mmCIF file of C-alpha atoms and ligand atoms in Angstrom:
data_model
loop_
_atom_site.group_PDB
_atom_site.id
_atom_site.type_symbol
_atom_site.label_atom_id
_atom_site.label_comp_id
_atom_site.label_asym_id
_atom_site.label_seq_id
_atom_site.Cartn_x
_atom_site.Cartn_y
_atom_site.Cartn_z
ATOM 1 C CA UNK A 700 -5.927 4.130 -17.521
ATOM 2 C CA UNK A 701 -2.458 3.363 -17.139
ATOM 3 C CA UNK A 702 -2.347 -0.285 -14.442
ATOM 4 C CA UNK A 703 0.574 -0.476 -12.467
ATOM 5 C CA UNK A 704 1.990 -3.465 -10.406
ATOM 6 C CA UNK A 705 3.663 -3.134 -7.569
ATOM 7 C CA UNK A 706 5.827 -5.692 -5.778
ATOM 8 C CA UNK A 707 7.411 -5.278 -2.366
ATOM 9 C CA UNK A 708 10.336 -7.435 -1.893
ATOM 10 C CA UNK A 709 10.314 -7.622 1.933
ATOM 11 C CA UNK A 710 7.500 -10.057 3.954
ATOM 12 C CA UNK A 711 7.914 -7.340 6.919
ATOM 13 C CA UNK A 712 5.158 -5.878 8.333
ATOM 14 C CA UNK A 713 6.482 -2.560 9.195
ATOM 15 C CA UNK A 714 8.339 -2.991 6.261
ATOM 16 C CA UNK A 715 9.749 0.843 4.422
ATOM 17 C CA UNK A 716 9.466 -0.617 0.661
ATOM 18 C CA UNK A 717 5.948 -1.994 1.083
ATOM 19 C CA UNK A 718 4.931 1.639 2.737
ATOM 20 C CA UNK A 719 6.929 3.096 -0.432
ATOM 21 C CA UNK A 720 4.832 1.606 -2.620
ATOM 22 C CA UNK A 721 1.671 2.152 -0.458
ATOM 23 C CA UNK A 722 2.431 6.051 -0.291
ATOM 24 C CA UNK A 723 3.079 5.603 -4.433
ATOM 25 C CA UNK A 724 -0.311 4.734 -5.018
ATOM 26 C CA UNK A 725 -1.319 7.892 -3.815
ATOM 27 C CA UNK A 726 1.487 9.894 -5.593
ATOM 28 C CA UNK A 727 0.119 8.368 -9.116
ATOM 29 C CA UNK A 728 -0.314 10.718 -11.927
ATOM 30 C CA UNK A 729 -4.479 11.023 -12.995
ATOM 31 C CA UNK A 730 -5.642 7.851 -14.978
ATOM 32 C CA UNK A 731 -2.936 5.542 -13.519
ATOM 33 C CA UNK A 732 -3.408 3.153 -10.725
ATOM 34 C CA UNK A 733 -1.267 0.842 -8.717
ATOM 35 C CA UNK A 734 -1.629 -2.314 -7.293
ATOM 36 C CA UNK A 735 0.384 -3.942 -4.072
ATOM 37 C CA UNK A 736 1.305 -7.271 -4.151
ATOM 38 C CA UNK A 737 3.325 -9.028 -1.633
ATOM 39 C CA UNK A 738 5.242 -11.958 -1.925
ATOM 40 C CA UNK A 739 3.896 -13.915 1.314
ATOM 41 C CA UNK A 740 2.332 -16.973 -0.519
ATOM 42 C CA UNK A 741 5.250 -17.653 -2.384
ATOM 43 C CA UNK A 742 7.186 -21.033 -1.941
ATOM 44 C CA UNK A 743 10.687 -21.517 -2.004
ATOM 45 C CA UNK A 744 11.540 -22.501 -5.582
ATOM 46 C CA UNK A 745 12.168 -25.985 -5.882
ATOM 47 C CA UNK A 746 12.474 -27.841 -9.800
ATOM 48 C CA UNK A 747 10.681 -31.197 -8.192
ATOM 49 C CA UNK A 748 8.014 -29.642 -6.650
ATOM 50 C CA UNK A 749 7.346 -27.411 -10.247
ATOM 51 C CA UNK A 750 7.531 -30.772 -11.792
ATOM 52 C CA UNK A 751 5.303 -32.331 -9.942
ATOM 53 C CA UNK A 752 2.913 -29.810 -9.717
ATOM 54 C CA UNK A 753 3.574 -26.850 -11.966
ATOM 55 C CA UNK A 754 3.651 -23.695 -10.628
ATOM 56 C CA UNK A 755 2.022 -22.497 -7.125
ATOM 57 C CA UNK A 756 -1.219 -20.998 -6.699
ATOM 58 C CA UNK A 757 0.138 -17.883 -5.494
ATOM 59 C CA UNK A 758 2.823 -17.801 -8.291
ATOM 60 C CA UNK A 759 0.481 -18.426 -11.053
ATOM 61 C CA UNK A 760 -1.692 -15.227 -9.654
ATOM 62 C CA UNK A 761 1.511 -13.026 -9.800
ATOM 63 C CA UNK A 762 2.553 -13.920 -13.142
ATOM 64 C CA UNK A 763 -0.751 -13.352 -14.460
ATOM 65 C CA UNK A 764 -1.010 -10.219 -12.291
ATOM 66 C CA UNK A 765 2.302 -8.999 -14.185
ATOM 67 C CA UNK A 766 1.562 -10.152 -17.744
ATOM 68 C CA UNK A 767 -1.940 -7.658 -17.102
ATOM 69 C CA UNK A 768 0.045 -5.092 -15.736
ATOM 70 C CA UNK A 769 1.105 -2.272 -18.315
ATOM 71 C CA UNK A 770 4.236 -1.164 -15.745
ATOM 72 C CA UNK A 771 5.803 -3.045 -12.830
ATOM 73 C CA UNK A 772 7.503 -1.171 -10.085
ATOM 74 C CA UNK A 773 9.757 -3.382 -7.766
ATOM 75 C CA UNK A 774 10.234 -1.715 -4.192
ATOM 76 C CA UNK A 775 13.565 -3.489 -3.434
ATOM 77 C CA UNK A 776 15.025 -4.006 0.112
ATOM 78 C CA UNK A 777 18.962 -4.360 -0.184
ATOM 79 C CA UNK A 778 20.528 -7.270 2.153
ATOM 80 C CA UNK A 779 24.114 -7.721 2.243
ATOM 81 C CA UNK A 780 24.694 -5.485 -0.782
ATOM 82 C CA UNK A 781 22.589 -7.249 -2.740
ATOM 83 C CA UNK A 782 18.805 -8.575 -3.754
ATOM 84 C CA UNK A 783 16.836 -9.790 -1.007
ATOM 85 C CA UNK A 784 16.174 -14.083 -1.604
ATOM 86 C CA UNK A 785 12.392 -13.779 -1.098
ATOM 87 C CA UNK A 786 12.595 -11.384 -3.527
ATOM 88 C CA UNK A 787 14.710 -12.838 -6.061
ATOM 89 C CA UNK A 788 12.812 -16.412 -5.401
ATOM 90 C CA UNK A 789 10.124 -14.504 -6.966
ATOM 91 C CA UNK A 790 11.180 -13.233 -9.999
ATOM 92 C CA UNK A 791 12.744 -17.109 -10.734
ATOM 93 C CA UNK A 792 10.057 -18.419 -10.030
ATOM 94 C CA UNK A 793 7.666 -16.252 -12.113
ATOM 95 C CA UNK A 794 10.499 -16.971 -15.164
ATOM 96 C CA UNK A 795 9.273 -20.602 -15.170
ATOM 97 C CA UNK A 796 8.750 -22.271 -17.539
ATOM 98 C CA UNK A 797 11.108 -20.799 -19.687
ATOM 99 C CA UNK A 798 9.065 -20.735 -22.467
ATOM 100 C CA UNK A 799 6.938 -18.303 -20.848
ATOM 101 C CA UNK A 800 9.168 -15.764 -20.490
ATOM 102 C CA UNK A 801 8.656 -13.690 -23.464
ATOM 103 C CA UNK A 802 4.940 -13.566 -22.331
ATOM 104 C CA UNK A 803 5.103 -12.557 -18.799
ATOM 105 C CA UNK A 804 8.352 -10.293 -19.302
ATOM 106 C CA UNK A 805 9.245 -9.150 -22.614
ATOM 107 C CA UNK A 806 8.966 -5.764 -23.271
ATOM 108 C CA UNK A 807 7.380 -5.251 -19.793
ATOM 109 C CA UNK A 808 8.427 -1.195 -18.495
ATOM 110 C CA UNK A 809 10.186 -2.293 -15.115
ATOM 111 C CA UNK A 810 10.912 0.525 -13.161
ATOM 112 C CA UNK A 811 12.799 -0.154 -9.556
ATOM 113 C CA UNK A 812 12.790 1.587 -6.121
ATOM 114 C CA UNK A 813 13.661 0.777 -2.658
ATOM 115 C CA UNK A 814 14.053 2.468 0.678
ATOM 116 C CA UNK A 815 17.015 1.586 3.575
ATOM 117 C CA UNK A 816 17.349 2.925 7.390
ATOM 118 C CA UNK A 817 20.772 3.372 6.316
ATOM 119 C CA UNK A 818 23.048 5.667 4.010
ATOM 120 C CA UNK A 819 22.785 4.566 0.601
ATOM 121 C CA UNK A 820 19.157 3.993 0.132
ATOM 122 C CA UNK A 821 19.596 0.772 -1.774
ATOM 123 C CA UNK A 822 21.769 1.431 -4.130
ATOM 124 C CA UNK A 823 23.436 -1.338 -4.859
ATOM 125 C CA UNK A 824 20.336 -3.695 -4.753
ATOM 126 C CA UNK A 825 19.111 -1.601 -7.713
ATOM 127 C CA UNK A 826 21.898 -1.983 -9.287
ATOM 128 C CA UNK A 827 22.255 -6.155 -8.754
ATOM 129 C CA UNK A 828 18.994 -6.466 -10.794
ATOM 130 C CA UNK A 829 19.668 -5.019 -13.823
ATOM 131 C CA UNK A 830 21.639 -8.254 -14.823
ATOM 132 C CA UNK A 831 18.660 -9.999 -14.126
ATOM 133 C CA UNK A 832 16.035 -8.093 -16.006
ATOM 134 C CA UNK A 833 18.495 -7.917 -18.624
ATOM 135 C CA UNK A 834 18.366 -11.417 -18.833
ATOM 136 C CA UNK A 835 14.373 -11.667 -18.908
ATOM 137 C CA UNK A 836 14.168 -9.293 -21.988
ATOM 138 C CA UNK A 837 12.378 -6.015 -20.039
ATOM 139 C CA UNK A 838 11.634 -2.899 -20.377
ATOM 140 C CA UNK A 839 14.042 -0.926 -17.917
ATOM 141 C CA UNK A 840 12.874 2.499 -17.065
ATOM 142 C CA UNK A 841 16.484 4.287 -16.561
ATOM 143 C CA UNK A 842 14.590 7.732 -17.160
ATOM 144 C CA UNK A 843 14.593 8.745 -12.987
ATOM 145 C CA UNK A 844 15.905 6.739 -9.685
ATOM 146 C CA UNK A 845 14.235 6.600 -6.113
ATOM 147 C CA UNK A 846 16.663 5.327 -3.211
ATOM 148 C CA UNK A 847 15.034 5.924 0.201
ATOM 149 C CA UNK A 848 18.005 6.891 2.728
ATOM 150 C CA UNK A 849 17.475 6.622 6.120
ATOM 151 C CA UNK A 850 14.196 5.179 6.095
ATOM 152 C CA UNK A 851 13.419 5.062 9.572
ATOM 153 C CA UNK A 852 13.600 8.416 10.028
ATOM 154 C CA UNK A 853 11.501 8.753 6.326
ATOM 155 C CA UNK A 854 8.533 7.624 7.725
ATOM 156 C CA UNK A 855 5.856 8.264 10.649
ATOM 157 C CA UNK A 856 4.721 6.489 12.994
ATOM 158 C CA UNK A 857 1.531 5.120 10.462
ATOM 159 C CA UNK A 858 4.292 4.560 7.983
ATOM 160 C CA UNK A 859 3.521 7.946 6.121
ATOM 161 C CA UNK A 860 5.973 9.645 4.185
ATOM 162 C CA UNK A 861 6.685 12.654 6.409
ATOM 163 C CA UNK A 862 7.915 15.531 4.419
ATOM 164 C CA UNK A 863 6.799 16.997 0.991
ATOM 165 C CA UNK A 864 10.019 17.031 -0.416
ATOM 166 C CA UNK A 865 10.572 13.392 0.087
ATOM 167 C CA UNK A 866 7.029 13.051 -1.438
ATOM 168 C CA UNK A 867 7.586 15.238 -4.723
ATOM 169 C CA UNK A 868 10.616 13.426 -5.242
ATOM 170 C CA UNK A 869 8.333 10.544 -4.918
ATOM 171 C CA UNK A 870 5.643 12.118 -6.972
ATOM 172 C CA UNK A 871 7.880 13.050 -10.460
ATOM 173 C CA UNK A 872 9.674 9.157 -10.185
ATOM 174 C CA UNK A 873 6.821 8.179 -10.634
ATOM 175 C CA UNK A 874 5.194 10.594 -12.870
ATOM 176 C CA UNK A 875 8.424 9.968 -15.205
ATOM 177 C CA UNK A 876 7.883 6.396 -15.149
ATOM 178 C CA UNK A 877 4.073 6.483 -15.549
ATOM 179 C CA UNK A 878 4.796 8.865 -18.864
ATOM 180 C CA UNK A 879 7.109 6.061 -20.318
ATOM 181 C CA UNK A 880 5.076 3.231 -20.138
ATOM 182 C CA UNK A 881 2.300 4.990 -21.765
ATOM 183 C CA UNK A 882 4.930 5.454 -24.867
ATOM 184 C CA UNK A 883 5.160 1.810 -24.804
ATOM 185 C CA UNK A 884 1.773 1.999 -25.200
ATOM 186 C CA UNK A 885 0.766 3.929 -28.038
HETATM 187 C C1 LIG B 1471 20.260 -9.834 6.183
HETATM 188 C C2 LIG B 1471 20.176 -8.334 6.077
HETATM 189 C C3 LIG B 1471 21.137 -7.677 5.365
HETATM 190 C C4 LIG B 1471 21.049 -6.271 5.209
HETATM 191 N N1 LIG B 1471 21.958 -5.645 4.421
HETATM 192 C C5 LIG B 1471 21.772 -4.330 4.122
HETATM 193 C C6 LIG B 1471 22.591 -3.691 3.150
HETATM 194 O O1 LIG B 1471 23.470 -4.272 2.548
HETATM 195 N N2 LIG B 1471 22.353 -2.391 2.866
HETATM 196 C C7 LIG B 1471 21.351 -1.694 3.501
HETATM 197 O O2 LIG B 1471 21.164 -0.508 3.199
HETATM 198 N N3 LIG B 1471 20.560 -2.261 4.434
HETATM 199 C C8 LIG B 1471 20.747 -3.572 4.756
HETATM 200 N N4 LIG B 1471 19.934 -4.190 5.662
HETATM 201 C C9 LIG B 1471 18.940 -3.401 6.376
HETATM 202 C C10 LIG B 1471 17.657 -3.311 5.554
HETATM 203 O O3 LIG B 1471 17.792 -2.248 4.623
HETATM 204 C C11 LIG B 1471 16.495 -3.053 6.500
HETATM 205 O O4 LIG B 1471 16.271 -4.219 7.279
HETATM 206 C C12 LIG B 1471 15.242 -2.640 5.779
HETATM 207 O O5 LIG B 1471 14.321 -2.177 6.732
HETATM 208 C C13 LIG B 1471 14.668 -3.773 4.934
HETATM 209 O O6 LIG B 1471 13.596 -3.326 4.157
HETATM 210 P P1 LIG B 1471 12.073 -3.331 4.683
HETATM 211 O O7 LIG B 1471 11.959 -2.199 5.664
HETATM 212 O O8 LIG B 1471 11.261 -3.081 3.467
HETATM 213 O O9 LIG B 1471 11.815 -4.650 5.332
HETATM 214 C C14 LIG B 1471 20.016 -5.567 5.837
HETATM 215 C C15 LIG B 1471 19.052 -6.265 6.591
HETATM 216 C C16 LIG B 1471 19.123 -7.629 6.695
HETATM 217 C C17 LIG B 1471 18.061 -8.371 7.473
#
């Protein structure tokens, strides 16, 4: 069984990346599973409060979530061109302490998508994290891309993907990225 995490990078409740990744987990190749996290719990990062109290609750329970995790698919909104700060609060957090890094992130298949009412699917979001999982030693999967134009019309009413082709496309990002973390894993 190949486990999958997935993380949605908007707190939204009609939110298009955390349907993305809800319509992935039914896309999955056999003997692969994914897992939805959201990033509601999360607290702004602040260096006083870590050193006061180490890491959050919900923090610790994502990081650990990850480090489990044999593939981590980020569903990235894009705001102003670039990565959402919920979703980027995250990720810093989860790099804390430094010395922990290597554990939770080294190595680790990363694969990103993201879906946007407008043109350009999130395009440029995708692109403003590579510098930063670049920097925490991962596992990029470069091997397909999924950027969700015009979202609103993407979805249903349920927040179903509407058409098949939108779906297969869907179906063999995923099935690409599912094949290269089980390299990683042989
Ligand atoms: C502050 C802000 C900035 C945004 N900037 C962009 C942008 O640069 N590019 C884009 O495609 N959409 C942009 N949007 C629209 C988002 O793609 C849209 O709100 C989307 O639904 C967010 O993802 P979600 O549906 O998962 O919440 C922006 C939205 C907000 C709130």
């Amino acid at each position: 069984m190949t486990r999958l995490i997935g993380i949605s990078g908007s707190l939204r409740r009609g939110s298009f990346n955390t349907a993305l990744l809800r319509a992935a987990a039914t896309l999955l190749p056999a003997e692969a599973a994914l897992e939805i996290r959201t990033l509601h719990d999360i607290p702004l990062y602040d260096a006083d409060l870590e050193a006061a109290a180490g890491l959050p609750a919900a923090v610790s329970a994502l990081k650990e979530a990850v480090v489990g995790a044999d593939g981590v698919l980020l569903a990235t909104p894009e705001y102003n061109n670039g990565i959402p700060g919920v979703f980027k609060n995250a990720i810093d957090w989860l790099s804390r302490p430094p010395a922990d890094i290597p554990r939770v992130f080294a190595g680790k298949p990363i694969a990103l998508m993201g879906a946007s009412p407008g043109p350009f699917g999130t395009v440029l979001s995708q692109a403003a994290w590579l510098p930063v999982l670049r920097t925490l030693g991962t596992s990029p999967w470069f091997g397909g891309r999924l950027m969700l134009a015009h979202a609103a019309e993407a979805f249903d009413a349920a927040l179903a993907i509407k058409d098949s082709a939108t779906q297969d496309r869907l179906r063999s990002f995923l099935a690409g990225f599912v094949s290269a973390v089980r390299h990683t894993q042989r």
